[in-house]
Amino acid sequence: MDNSGGKSMLNVGKIENGFVLDHIQAGKSMSIYRDLQLGQLDCCVAIIKNAKSNKMGKKDIIKVECPVDIVNLDILGFIDHNITINIIRNGEITEKLTLRLPKEIRNVLKCKNPRCITSIEQELDQIFMLTDPEKEVYRCRYCEEKYTL
Amino acid sequence: MRHLMSPLDFSVQELDTLLNLAGDIQADPAKYAKICEGRKLATLFYEPSTRTRLSFEAAMMNMGGNVLGFSSADSSSAAKGESVSDTIRMISCYADICAMRHPKEGAPLVASMNSSIPVINAGDGGHQHPTQTITDLLTIRSLKGRLDNLTIGLCGDLKFGRTVHSLINALARYDNITFMLISPNELKIPDYIRTDVLEEKGIHFKEVERLEDVLSDLDILYMTRVQKERFFSEDEYIRMKDCYILNAEKMQLAREDMLVLHPLPRVNEISVEVDKDPRAVYFKQVQYGVYARMALILLLLEIKKW
C-alpha cells in the first residue's frame, strides 16, 4: 500500500487475511464496490476515499477481509488497469496481482445500442467480449456494438 | 449441430463446399426434389420480408420438405410478450430447422443459444444477413468464375445496409480484393468495419461519394436500397434516397463484363432501363438465393456432409 498518507490518513485497521485494492482513481471506489458486488459479502469491507497519494495526489482504497477468489476481480482490468491488488495473509502483503483485461464481462456493462435484442429482453445476460486486446475494445456478444464509456 | 449467424461462421473451405453443393443443385434440381421429405422448416419472421421468407420456403419445398411459421411479430406470440428464448424452445418441438428474421440485433443468436434445432439468421436489424451473403458469393462465383482478384463497388446505404457489412466480411477473406465504397457522407460504412475488418486485414479500399468516379474500375457493382425503415426521420430519408441512381447513361462508363448485383427490393436506385442490360444480374441473383438456401438447409440438417 501507498503509505504517503502518513499521520493524516484515517486508520481503519489492518486486515489479517484478505485483499486491498489500492491506487483506485479518487471517487471511483463506490462504483467498484457496486461492480464487484461487495455489498453481497458477509465480511468486513472498508472504503477509504480521497486518501493522500504521492503518485496520484488523491486515491481511493478498498480493503476486504475475505479470500480474494470469492470476488470476480476480472472486471477491474476493464475499469482501470492501474489498480493494484495486494493479497494479505497473516497481516502481511504476500502477493501483488497484476490486472488483465477479461475476455468476457458479464452483467456489468449494458449495451447502449437501441437496436440490440437486450434492449427489449431484459432478462438476457449482458455479455461483452474482448475483441481487440491491444485497443481494449469490447463488443456486445449479441449485436457486436462497441462499448463506449 | 451448427447454426448460421454470420458469414464468418463458415470457413472458406466450408463455404466452398456449400457453393459447390449449390452448383450441383442448380445443375440437377431433380436429384434433390425429395431429399427433405418429412422435414420441416420454420420461418420465424418478426418483421416483413417477403423475398427472403419465400426464398427459404421455396428452397425447402423444392426438396420435398414442409414449411410453417409466421411472417410478422403481430401474428406471433411475441405480440403477447413471449421472449425469443421461449419461442425457439417451442418451435424446436415443431420443426427440424428454423430461419429467423428479427428487427433486433442478436435475436437469432439468442435463439441459437436456446435451440435444439439449427437456427439460420435470416437478418437481424442492421447487423448480419448471412444467407444474402452466401447468395451474393454464389452469384459472383457462378458468373465470374472466382471470388478472388476482384474490384467490388458497394453503393448506397453502407451504414445501415447489413448485406453490405456481411459481404465485406465474407469477401475480405479472399485474395486481392479491392472495395470501392460509394456513399454519401451520412451513410458511410460503420467504423468497426473500417477499422476491424478493412484496416486490420490490410485490405485495399477507397471511400468516394460519386459513383461515376470509380464505375470504370469495377468488376462488380453492388447496389443497395436506401432503406426507409432505417431512418429516424422522414425528411432525412427523402433527402438521401435519390443520391445514387444507376441508369443506362452511367452503365456506359462501366466495363463490358461488369456485373450489377442488388439484394432487392429495388426502389429507384436502379432505373428499369438497366434491367435489359445483360450485365444486370439481380434477378438471376434471386434464383441463386434459392439454390444457396437449399444447400445450406441440406448441410445444417446434416443430410449432406461438409
CSV table of C-alpha atoms in Angstrom, one decimal:
chain,number,residue,atom,x,y,z
A,1,MET,CA,0.0,0.0,0.0
A,2,ASP,CA,1.0,3.6,-0.5
A,3,ASN,CA,1.9,5.0,2.9
A,4,SER,CA,2.1,8.6,1.8
A,5,GLY,CA,-0.9,9.5,3.8
A,6,GLY,CA,1.2,9.4,7.0
A,7,LYS,CA,-0.3,10.7,10.2
A,8,SER,CA,-3.2,12.4,8.4
A,9,MET,CA,-4.6,9.1,7.0
A,10,LEU,CA,-7.6,7.7,8.7
A,11,ASN,CA,-6.7,4.5,10.3
A,12,VAL,CA,-9.3,1.8,9.5
A,13,GLY,CA,-7.3,-1.0,10.9
A,14,LYS,CA,-5.2,-3.8,9.5
A,15,ILE,CA,-6.5,-6.8,7.6
A,16,GLU,CA,-5.4,-10.1,8.8
A,17,ASN,CA,-6.5,-12.1,5.8
A,18,GLY,CA,-8.0,-10.6,2.7
A,19,PHE,CA,-7.1,-8.2,-0.1
A,20,VAL,CA,-6.6,-4.5,-0.6
A,21,LEU,CA,-7.5,-2.7,-3.9
A,22,ASP,CA,-5.0,0.2,-4.0
A,23,HIS,CA,-4.5,3.1,-6.3
A,24,ILE,CA,-8.1,3.4,-7.2
A,25,GLN,CA,-8.8,6.7,-9.0
A,26,ALA,CA,-10.3,9.1,-6.4
A,27,GLY,CA,-14.1,8.9,-6.4
A,28,LYS,CA,-14.3,5.6,-8.2
A,29,SER,CA,-14.4,3.3,-5.1
A,30,MET,CA,-18.2,3.3,-4.8
A,31,SER,CA,-18.8,2.2,-8.4
A,32,ILE,CA,-16.1,-0.5,-8.0
A,33,TYR,CA,-17.9,-1.6,-4.8
A,34,ARG,CA,-21.1,-2.0,-6.8
A,35,ASP,CA,-19.4,-3.6,-9.8
A,36,LEU,CA,-17.7,-6.2,-7.7
A,37,GLN,CA,-20.9,-6.7,-5.7
A,38,LEU,CA,-19.0,-6.3,-2.5
A,39,GLY,CA,-22.3,-5.4,-0.8
A,40,GLN,CA,-23.3,-9.1,-1.0
A,41,LEU,CA,-20.3,-10.2,1.0
A,42,ASP,CA,-20.8,-11.2,4.6
A,43,CYS,CA,-17.4,-9.8,5.7
A,44,CYS,CA,-15.7,-6.6,6.7
A,45,VAL,CA,-15.3,-4.2,3.8
A,46,ALA,CA,-13.7,-0.8,4.3
A,47,ILE,CA,-13.8,2.0,1.7
A,48,ILE,CA,-11.3,4.8,2.1
A,49,LYS,CA,-12.0,7.8,-0.1
A,50,ASN,CA,-9.6,10.6,-1.1
A,51,ALA,CA,-6.6,9.2,0.7
A,52,LYS,CA,-3.4,11.1,0.0
A,53,SER,CA,-1.0,9.6,-2.5
A,54,ASN,CA,2.4,10.7,-3.7
A,55,LYS,CA,1.8,9.1,-7.0
A,56,MET,CA,-1.8,10.1,-7.7
A,57,GLY,CA,-2.4,13.1,-5.4
A,58,LYS,CA,-5.6,11.5,-4.2
A,59,LYS,CA,-6.8,8.0,-4.4
A,60,ASP,CA,-9.4,5.6,-3.1
A,61,ILE,CA,-8.7,2.3,-1.4
A,62,ILE,CA,-10.9,-0.7,-0.7
A,63,LYS,CA,-10.0,-3.2,2.0
A,64,VAL,CA,-11.8,-6.5,2.0
A,65,GLU,CA,-11.4,-9.2,4.7
A,66,CYS,CA,-12.2,-12.3,2.7
A,67,PRO,CA,-10.3,-14.7,0.4
A,68,VAL,CA,-9.6,-13.0,-2.9
A,69,ASP,CA,-11.0,-15.8,-5.0
A,70,ILE,CA,-14.5,-15.2,-3.8
A,71,VAL,CA,-14.6,-12.0,-5.8
A,72,ASN,CA,-14.5,-11.8,-9.5
A,73,LEU,CA,-11.8,-9.2,-10.0
A,74,ASP,CA,-11.6,-9.6,-13.8
A,75,ILE,CA,-13.8,-6.6,-14.3
A,76,LEU,CA,-11.2,-4.4,-12.6
A,77,GLY,CA,-8.9,-4.8,-15.5
A,78,PHE,CA,-11.6,-3.2,-17.7
A,79,ILE,CA,-12.4,-0.4,-15.2
A,80,ASP,CA,-8.8,0.6,-14.6
A,81,HIS,CA,-5.7,-1.5,-15.0
A,82,ASN,CA,-3.7,0.8,-12.8
A,83,ILE,CA,-5.4,-0.5,-9.7
A,84,THR,CA,-3.2,-2.8,-7.7
A,85,ILE,CA,-4.4,-5.8,-5.7
A,86,ASN,CA,-2.4,-6.7,-2.6
A,87,ILE,CA,-3.2,-10.1,-1.1
A,88,ILE,CA,-2.9,-10.1,2.7
A,89,ARG,CA,-2.1,-13.2,4.7
A,90,ASN,CA,-1.5,-13.0,8.5
A,91,GLY,CA,-1.4,-9.3,8.3
A,92,GLU,CA,1.3,-9.1,5.6
A,93,ILE,CA,1.3,-8.4,1.9
A,94,THR,CA,2.1,-11.8,0.4
A,95,GLU,CA,1.3,-11.2,-3.2
A,96,LYS,CA,0.6,-8.4,-5.7
A,97,LEU,CA,-1.7,-9.3,-8.5
A,98,THR,CA,-1.5,-7.5,-11.9
A,99,LEU,CA,-4.7,-6.9,-13.8
A,100,ARG,CA,-5.5,-8.3,-17.1
A,101,LEU,CA,-8.4,-7.5,-19.4
A,102,PRO,CA,-11.1,-10.1,-19.0
A,103,LYS,CA,-12.1,-12.0,-22.2
A,104,GLU,CA,-15.7,-11.7,-21.2
A,105,ILE,CA,-17.6,-9.3,-19.0
A,106,ARG,CA,-21.0,-10.5,-17.8
A,107,ASN,CA,-23.8,-8.4,-16.3
A,108,VAL,CA,-21.6,-5.4,-15.5
A,109,LEU,CA,-21.9,-3.3,-18.7
A,110,LYS,CA,-25.1,-2.5,-20.5
A,111,CYS,CA,-25.4,-2.4,-24.3
A,112,LYS,CA,-26.4,1.0,-25.4
A,113,ASN,CA,-27.5,0.0,-28.9
A,114,PRO,CA,-31.2,0.7,-29.1
A,115,ARG,CA,-31.5,-2.0,-31.8
A,116,CYS,CA,-29.9,-4.7,-29.7
A,117,ILE,CA,-32.1,-7.6,-28.5
A,118,THR,CA,-31.0,-6.8,-24.9
A,119,SER,CA,-32.9,-3.5,-25.2
A,120,ILE,CA,-36.3,-5.4,-25.2
A,121,GLU,CA,-35.5,-8.7,-23.5
A,122,GLN,CA,-34.3,-7.5,-20.1
A,123,GLU,CA,-33.7,-11.0,-18.6
A,124,LEU,CA,-30.8,-11.7,-21.0
A,125,ASP,CA,-27.3,-11.7,-19.6
A,126,GLN,CA,-25.4,-8.6,-20.7
A,127,ILE,CA,-22.3,-10.1,-22.2
A,128,PHE,CA,-19.3,-8.2,-23.7
A,129,MET,CA,-16.4,-9.9,-25.4
A,130,LEU,CA,-12.9,-8.6,-25.7
A,131,THR,CA,-12.4,-8.4,-29.5
A,132,ASP,CA,-9.3,-6.3,-29.6
A,133,PRO,CA,-6.9,-6.7,-26.6
A,134,GLU,CA,-4.5,-4.1,-28.0
A,135,LYS,CA,-7.0,-1.3,-28.4
A,136,GLU,CA,-9.0,-2.6,-25.4
A,137,VAL,CA,-12.2,-3.0,-27.4
A,138,TYR,CA,-15.2,-4.8,-26.0
A,139,ARG,CA,-18.2,-5.6,-28.1
A,140,CYS,CA,-21.7,-6.8,-27.2
A,141,ARG,CA,-22.0,-10.6,-27.7
A,142,TYR,CA,-25.3,-10.2,-29.4
A,143,CYS,CA,-25.2,-7.1,-31.7
A,144,GLU,CA,-21.4,-6.6,-31.7
A,145,GLU,CA,-21.8,-2.9,-30.9
A,146,LYS,CA,-18.6,-1.5,-29.4
A,147,TYR,CA,-18.8,-0.5,-25.8
A,148,THR,CA,-18.1,3.1,-25.2
A,149,LEU,CA,-17.9,4.7,-21.7
B,1,MET,CA,-25.4,-29.2,-34.5
B,2,ARG,CA,-24.5,-26.0,-36.3
B,3,HIS,CA,-26.2,-22.7,-36.7
B,4,LEU,CA,-25.6,-19.8,-39.1
B,5,MET,CA,-25.3,-16.4,-37.5
B,6,SER,CA,-22.7,-14.7,-39.6
B,7,PRO,CA,-20.9,-15.5,-42.9
B,8,LEU,CA,-17.8,-15.9,-40.9
B,9,ASP,CA,-19.3,-18.9,-39.1
B,10,PHE,CA,-18.1,-21.0,-42.1
B,11,SER,CA,-14.5,-21.3,-43.1
B,12,VAL,CA,-13.5,-20.6,-46.7
B,13,GLN,CA,-13.3,-24.3,-47.3
B,14,GLU,CA,-16.8,-24.9,-45.8
B,15,LEU,CA,-18.2,-22.1,-48.0
B,16,ASP,CA,-16.6,-23.8,-51.0
B,17,THR,CA,-18.4,-27.0,-50.1
B,18,LEU,CA,-21.7,-25.1,-49.7
B,19,LEU,CA,-21.2,-23.2,-53.0
B,20,ASN,CA,-20.3,-26.5,-54.8
B,21,LEU,CA,-23.4,-28.2,-53.5
B,22,ALA,CA,-25.5,-25.2,-54.6
B,23,GLY,CA,-23.9,-25.5,-58.0
B,24,ASP,CA,-24.8,-29.2,-58.1
B,25,ILE,CA,-28.4,-28.4,-57.2
B,26,GLN,CA,-28.6,-25.9,-60.0
B,27,ALA,CA,-27.2,-28.4,-62.5
B,28,ASP,CA,-29.6,-31.2,-61.5
B,29,PRO,CA,-32.5,-30.0,-59.3
B,30,ALA,CA,-34.5,-33.2,-59.9
B,31,LYS,CA,-31.8,-35.1,-57.9
B,32,TYR,CA,-32.8,-33.1,-54.8
B,33,ALA,CA,-36.6,-33.0,-55.3
B,34,LYS,CA,-37.4,-35.4,-52.5
B,35,ILE,CA,-34.3,-35.2,-50.3
B,36,CYS,CA,-36.1,-33.3,-47.5
B,37,GLU,CA,-39.3,-35.3,-47.4
B,38,GLY,CA,-40.7,-35.5,-43.9
B,39,ARG,CA,-38.6,-32.5,-42.7
B,40,LYS,CA,-40.0,-29.2,-41.6
B,41,LEU,CA,-38.6,-25.7,-41.9
B,42,ALA,CA,-39.9,-23.0,-39.5
B,43,THR,CA,-39.8,-19.4,-40.8
B,44,LEU,CA,-39.9,-17.1,-37.9
B,45,PHE,CA,-40.2,-13.6,-39.4
B,46,TYR,CA,-40.7,-10.9,-36.7
B,47,GLU,CA,-40.6,-8.2,-39.4
B,48,PRO,CA,-41.9,-8.3,-43.0
B,49,SER,CA,-39.6,-9.7,-45.7
B,50,THR,CA,-41.5,-11.4,-48.4
B,51,ARG,CA,-38.4,-12.1,-50.5
B,52,THR,CA,-36.2,-13.8,-48.0
B,53,ARG,CA,-39.1,-15.7,-46.4
B,54,LEU,CA,-40.4,-17.0,-49.8
B,55,SER,CA,-36.8,-17.9,-50.8
B,56,PHE,CA,-36.4,-20.1,-47.7
B,57,GLU,CA,-39.8,-21.6,-48.2
B,58,ALA,CA,-39.2,-22.3,-51.9
B,59,ALA,CA,-35.9,-23.8,-51.1
B,60,MET,CA,-37.5,-26.3,-48.6
B,61,MET,CA,-40.4,-27.1,-50.9
B,62,ASN,CA,-38.0,-27.7,-53.9
B,63,MET,CA,-36.6,-30.5,-51.8
B,64,GLY,CA,-39.9,-32.0,-50.8
B,65,GLY,CA,-39.9,-30.6,-47.3
B,66,ASN,CA,-42.7,-28.7,-45.5
B,67,VAL,CA,-42.7,-25.2,-44.0
B,68,LEU,CA,-44.5,-23.5,-41.1
B,69,GLY,CA,-44.1,-20.2,-39.4
B,70,PHE,CA,-45.2,-16.6,-39.2
B,71,SER,CA,-44.5,-13.5,-41.2
B,72,SER,CA,-44.8,-10.7,-38.7
B,73,ALA,CA,-44.4,-10.2,-35.0
B,74,ASP,CA,-48.1,-9.3,-34.8
B,75,SER,CA,-49.1,-12.8,-35.8
B,76,SER,CA,-46.8,-14.5,-33.3
B,77,SER,CA,-46.6,-14.9,-29.6
B,78,ALA,CA,-44.1,-12.0,-29.5
B,79,ALA,CA,-47.2,-9.8,-29.6
B,80,LYS,CA,-48.2,-11.3,-26.2
B,81,GLY,CA,-44.7,-10.6,-24.9
B,82,GLU,CA,-43.1,-14.0,-25.4
B,83,SER,CA,-39.3,-14.0,-25.4
B,84,VAL,CA,-37.2,-15.2,-28.3
B,85,SER,CA,-35.8,-17.9,-26.0
B,86,ASP,CA,-39.2,-19.3,-25.2
B,87,THR,CA,-40.4,-19.1,-28.8
B,88,ILE,CA,-37.4,-21.1,-30.1
B,89,ARG,CA,-37.8,-23.8,-27.4
B,90,MET,CA,-41.4,-24.2,-28.5
B,91,ILE,CA,-40.5,-24.2,-32.3
B,92,SER,CA,-37.8,-26.8,-31.6
B,93,CYS,CA,-40.7,-29.2,-30.8
B,94,TYR,CA,-42.4,-28.5,-34.2
B,95,ALA,CA,-39.7,-28.2,-36.8
B,96,ASP,CA,-36.3,-29.6,-37.8
B,97,ILE,CA,-34.6,-26.3,-38.7
B,98,CYS,CA,-35.5,-22.7,-38.5
B,99,ALA,CA,-34.8,-19.4,-40.2
B,100,MET,CA,-35.3,-16.3,-38.1
B,101,ARG,CA,-35.6,-12.6,-39.1
B,102,HIS,CA,-35.9,-10.1,-36.3
B,103,PRO,CA,-35.6,-6.3,-36.1
B,104,LYS,CA,-33.4,-6.6,-33.0
B,105,GLU,CA,-29.8,-7.3,-33.5
B,106,GLY,CA,-28.6,-10.5,-31.9
B,107,ALA,CA,-32.1,-12.1,-31.6
B,108,PRO,CA,-31.2,-15.1,-33.8
B,109,LEU,CA,-28.1,-15.6,-31.6
B,110,VAL,CA,-30.3,-15.7,-28.5
B,111,ALA,CA,-32.4,-18.3,-30.3
B,112,SER,CA,-29.4,-20.4,-31.2
B,113,MET,CA,-28.3,-20.4,-27.6
B,114,ASN,CA,-31.6,-21.9,-26.5
B,115,SER,CA,-32.5,-24.1,-29.5
B,116,SER,CA,-32.3,-27.8,-30.1
B,117,ILE,CA,-32.6,-27.4,-33.9
B,118,PRO,CA,-30.3,-25.5,-36.3
B,119,VAL,CA,-31.0,-21.7,-36.4
B,120,ILE,CA,-30.3,-19.6,-39.5
B,121,ASN,CA,-30.1,-15.9,-39.1
B,122,ALA,CA,-32.3,-14.5,-41.9
B,123,GLY,CA,-31.4,-10.9,-41.0
B,124,ASP,CA,-31.2,-9.2,-37.6
B,125,GLY,CA,-31.7,-5.4,-37.7
B,126,GLY,CA,-28.8,-3.7,-39.3
B,127,HIS,CA,-26.4,-6.4,-38.2
B,128,GLN,CA,-26.0,-9.5,-40.3
B,129,HIS,CA,-27.7,-11.2,-43.2
B,130,PRO,CA,-25.6,-14.2,-43.9
B,131,THR,CA,-27.8,-16.1,-46.4
B,132,GLN,CA,-27.9,-13.0,-48.6
B,133,THR,CA,-24.1,-13.0,-48.5
B,134,ILE,CA,-23.9,-16.7,-49.5
B,135,THR,CA,-26.3,-15.8,-52.3
B,136,ASP,CA,-24.1,-12.9,-53.4
B,137,LEU,CA,-21.0,-15.1,-53.2
B,138,LEU,CA,-22.7,-17.9,-55.2
B,139,THR,CA,-23.8,-15.3,-57.9
B,140,ILE,CA,-20.4,-13.8,-58.2
B,141,ARG,CA,-18.6,-17.2,-58.3
B,142,SER,CA,-21.1,-18.7,-60.8
B,143,LEU,CA,-21.0,-15.7,-63.2
B,144,LYS,CA,-17.4,-14.5,-62.7
B,145,GLY,CA,-15.8,-17.9,-62.0
B,146,ARG,CA,-13.9,-16.7,-59.0
B,147,LEU,CA,-14.1,-14.9,-55.6
B,148,ASP,CA,-10.6,-13.5,-55.6
B,149,ASN,CA,-8.9,-10.8,-57.7
B,150,LEU,CA,-12.0,-8.6,-57.8
B,151,THR,CA,-12.7,-4.9,-57.5
B,152,ILE,CA,-16.1,-4.5,-55.9
B,153,GLY,CA,-18.1,-1.3,-55.7
B,154,LEU,CA,-20.6,-1.1,-52.9
B,155,CYS,CA,-23.0,1.7,-53.4
B,156,GLY,CA,-25.8,3.4,-51.5
B,157,ASP,CA,-26.6,2.9,-47.8
B,158,LEU,CA,-23.3,1.4,-46.4
B,159,LYS,CA,-24.1,2.5,-42.8
B,160,PHE,CA,-27.3,0.5,-42.1
B,161,GLY,CA,-27.0,-2.0,-45.0
B,162,ARG,CA,-26.4,-5.3,-43.3
B,163,THR,CA,-26.0,-7.0,-46.7
B,164,VAL,CA,-23.0,-4.8,-47.3
B,165,HIS,CA,-21.4,-5.4,-43.9
B,166,SER,CA,-21.8,-9.2,-44.3
B,167,LEU,CA,-20.5,-9.2,-47.9
B,168,ILE,CA,-17.4,-7.1,-46.9
B,169,ASN,CA,-16.7,-9.6,-44.0
B,170,ALA,CA,-17.0,-12.6,-46.4
B,171,LEU,CA,-15.0,-11.2,-49.3
B,172,ALA,CA,-12.3,-9.9,-47.1
B,173,ARG,CA,-11.1,-13.5,-46.7
B,174,TYR,CA,-10.2,-13.9,-50.4
B,175,ASP,CA,-7.0,-12.7,-52.1
B,176,ASN,CA,-6.6,-9.4,-53.8
B,177,ILE,CA,-10.0,-7.9,-53.2
B,178,THR,CA,-10.4,-4.1,-53.5
B,179,PHE,CA,-13.5,-2.4,-52.2
B,180,MET,CA,-14.8,0.9,-53.6
B,181,LEU,CA,-17.2,2.3,-51.0
B,182,ILE,CA,-19.6,4.7,-52.7
B,183,SER,CA,-21.9,6.5,-50.4
B,184,PRO,CA,-23.0,9.9,-49.1
B,185,ASN,CA,-21.0,11.0,-46.1
B,186,GLU,CA,-24.0,10.4,-43.8
B,187,LEU,CA,-24.2,6.7,-44.9
B,188,LYS,CA,-20.6,5.6,-44.8
B,189,ILE,CA,-19.6,2.2,-43.5
B,190,PRO,CA,-19.5,1.9,-39.7
B,191,ASP,CA,-16.1,2.4,-38.0
B,192,TYR,CA,-15.9,-1.2,-36.9
B,193,ILE,CA,-16.0,-2.5,-40.5
B,194,ARG,CA,-13.4,0.1,-41.5
B,195,THR,CA,-11.0,-0.5,-38.6
B,196,ASP,CA,-11.6,-4.1,-37.5
B,197,VAL,CA,-12.0,-5.6,-41.0
B,198,LEU,CA,-10.5,-3.5,-43.7
B,199,GLU,CA,-7.7,-1.8,-42.0
B,200,GLU,CA,-6.9,-4.7,-39.7
B,201,LYS,CA,-6.6,-7.1,-42.6
B,202,GLY,CA,-4.8,-4.6,-44.8
B,203,ILE,CA,-7.5,-4.7,-47.5
B,204,HIS,CA,-7.3,-2.1,-50.2
B,205,PHE,CA,-10.4,0.2,-50.1
B,206,LYS,CA,-11.4,3.6,-51.2
B,207,GLU,CA,-14.3,5.7,-50.0
B,208,VAL,CA,-15.9,8.0,-52.6
B,209,GLU,CA,-19.1,10.0,-52.9
B,210,ARG,CA,-19.7,9.8,-56.7
B,211,LEU,CA,-20.5,6.5,-58.4
B,212,GLU,CA,-19.1,7.9,-61.8
B,213,ASP,CA,-15.7,8.3,-60.3
B,214,VAL,CA,-15.0,4.6,-59.9
B,215,LEU,CA,-17.5,2.9,-62.1
B,216,SER,CA,-15.0,2.1,-64.9
B,217,ASP,CA,-12.7,0.3,-62.3
B,218,LEU,CA,-15.3,-2.2,-61.1
B,219,ASP,CA,-15.7,-6.0,-61.7
B,220,ILE,CA,-18.9,-6.0,-59.6
B,221,LEU,CA,-21.2,-3.2,-58.7
B,222,TYR,CA,-23.3,-4.0,-55.6
B,223,MET,CA,-26.2,-1.5,-55.4
B,224,THR,CA,-28.3,-1.1,-52.2
B,225,ARG,CA,-31.5,0.5,-51.3
B,226,VAL,CA,-31.6,3.4,-49.0
B,227,GLN,CA,-34.0,1.8,-46.6
B,228,LYS,CA,-36.7,4.0,-45.2
B,229,GLU,CA,-37.1,1.9,-42.0
B,230,ARG,CA,-33.5,2.5,-41.0
B,231,PHE,CA,-34.1,6.3,-40.8
B,232,PHE,CA,-35.3,8.1,-37.7
B,233,SER,CA,-36.8,10.9,-39.7
B,234,GLU,CA,-38.9,11.1,-42.9
B,235,ASP,CA,-37.1,14.3,-44.0
B,236,GLU,CA,-33.7,12.7,-43.8
B,237,TYR,CA,-34.9,9.7,-45.9
B,238,ILE,CA,-36.3,11.9,-48.6
B,239,ARG,CA,-33.2,14.0,-48.8
B,240,MET,CA,-30.9,11.0,-49.2
B,241,LYS,CA,-32.9,8.4,-51.2
B,242,ASP,CA,-32.2,9.7,-54.7
B,243,CYS,CA,-28.5,10.2,-54.2
B,244,TYR,CA,-27.3,7.2,-56.1
B,245,ILE,CA,-29.3,6.1,-59.1
B,246,LEU,CA,-27.9,3.8,-61.7
B,247,ASN,CA,-29.2,4.4,-65.2
B,248,ALA,CA,-28.3,3.4,-68.8
B,249,GLU,CA,-26.1,6.5,-69.2
B,250,LYS,CA,-23.9,5.6,-66.2
B,251,MET,CA,-23.7,2.0,-67.4
B,252,GLN,CA,-21.9,3.2,-70.4
B,253,LEU,CA,-19.0,4.1,-68.2
B,254,ALA,CA,-18.8,0.5,-66.9
B,255,ARG,CA,-16.8,-2.4,-68.3
B,256,GLU,CA,-18.4,-4.8,-70.6
B,257,ASP,CA,-18.0,-7.6,-68.2
B,258,MET,CA,-19.0,-5.7,-65.0
B,259,LEU,CA,-21.9,-7.3,-63.1
B,260,VAL,CA,-24.6,-5.3,-61.3
B,261,LEU,CA,-26.0,-7.1,-58.2
B,262,HIS,CA,-28.7,-5.9,-55.8
B,263,PRO,CA,-30.1,-7.6,-52.8
B,264,LEU,CA,-33.6,-6.3,-53.7
B,265,PRO,CA,-36.2,-5.0,-53.3
B,266,ARG,CA,-35.3,-2.1,-55.6
B,267,VAL,CA,-37.0,1.3,-55.1
B,268,ASN,CA,-35.5,3.6,-57.7
B,269,GLU,CA,-31.7,3.2,-57.3
B,270,ILE,CA,-31.6,1.2,-60.5
B,271,SER,CA,-33.6,2.5,-63.4
B,272,VAL,CA,-35.8,-0.1,-65.0
B,273,GLU,CA,-34.0,0.6,-68.3
B,274,VAL,CA,-30.9,-1.1,-66.8
B,275,ASP,CA,-32.8,-4.4,-66.5
B,276,LYS,CA,-32.4,-5.1,-70.2
B,277,ASP,CA,-28.6,-4.8,-69.9
B,278,PRO,CA,-27.0,-8.3,-69.8
B,279,ARG,CA,-24.7,-7.0,-67.0
B,280,ALA,CA,-27.7,-6.6,-64.7
B,281,VAL,CA,-27.9,-9.9,-62.9
B,282,TYR,CA,-30.0,-9.0,-59.8
B,283,PHE,CA,-32.9,-11.2,-60.9
B,284,LYS,CA,-30.6,-14.2,-61.6
B,285,GLN,CA,-29.3,-13.5,-58.1
B,286,VAL,CA,-32.7,-14.3,-56.7
B,287,GLN,CA,-32.6,-17.7,-58.3
B,288,TYR,CA,-29.1,-18.3,-56.9
B,289,GLY,CA,-30.5,-17.4,-53.5
B,290,VAL,CA,-32.8,-20.4,-53.6
B,291,TYR,CA,-30.0,-22.7,-54.6
B,292,ALA,CA,-27.8,-21.3,-51.8
B,293,ARG,CA,-30.5,-21.8,-49.2
B,294,MET,CA,-31.2,-25.3,-50.4
B,295,ALA,CA,-27.5,-26.2,-50.0
B,296,LEU,CA,-27.5,-24.5,-46.5
B,297,ILE,CA,-30.5,-26.4,-45.3
B,298,LEU,CA,-29.0,-29.7,-46.5
B,299,LEU,CA,-25.7,-29.1,-44.7
B,300,LEU,CA,-27.3,-27.9,-41.5
B,301,LEU,CA,-29.7,-30.8,-41.4
B,302,GLU,CA,-26.6,-33.0,-42.0
B,303,ILE,CA,-28.3,-34.6,-44.9
B,304,LYS,CA,-25.2,-33.7,-46.9
B,305,LYS,CA,-21.8,-33.7,-45.3
B,306,TRP,CA,-19.5,-30.7,-45.0
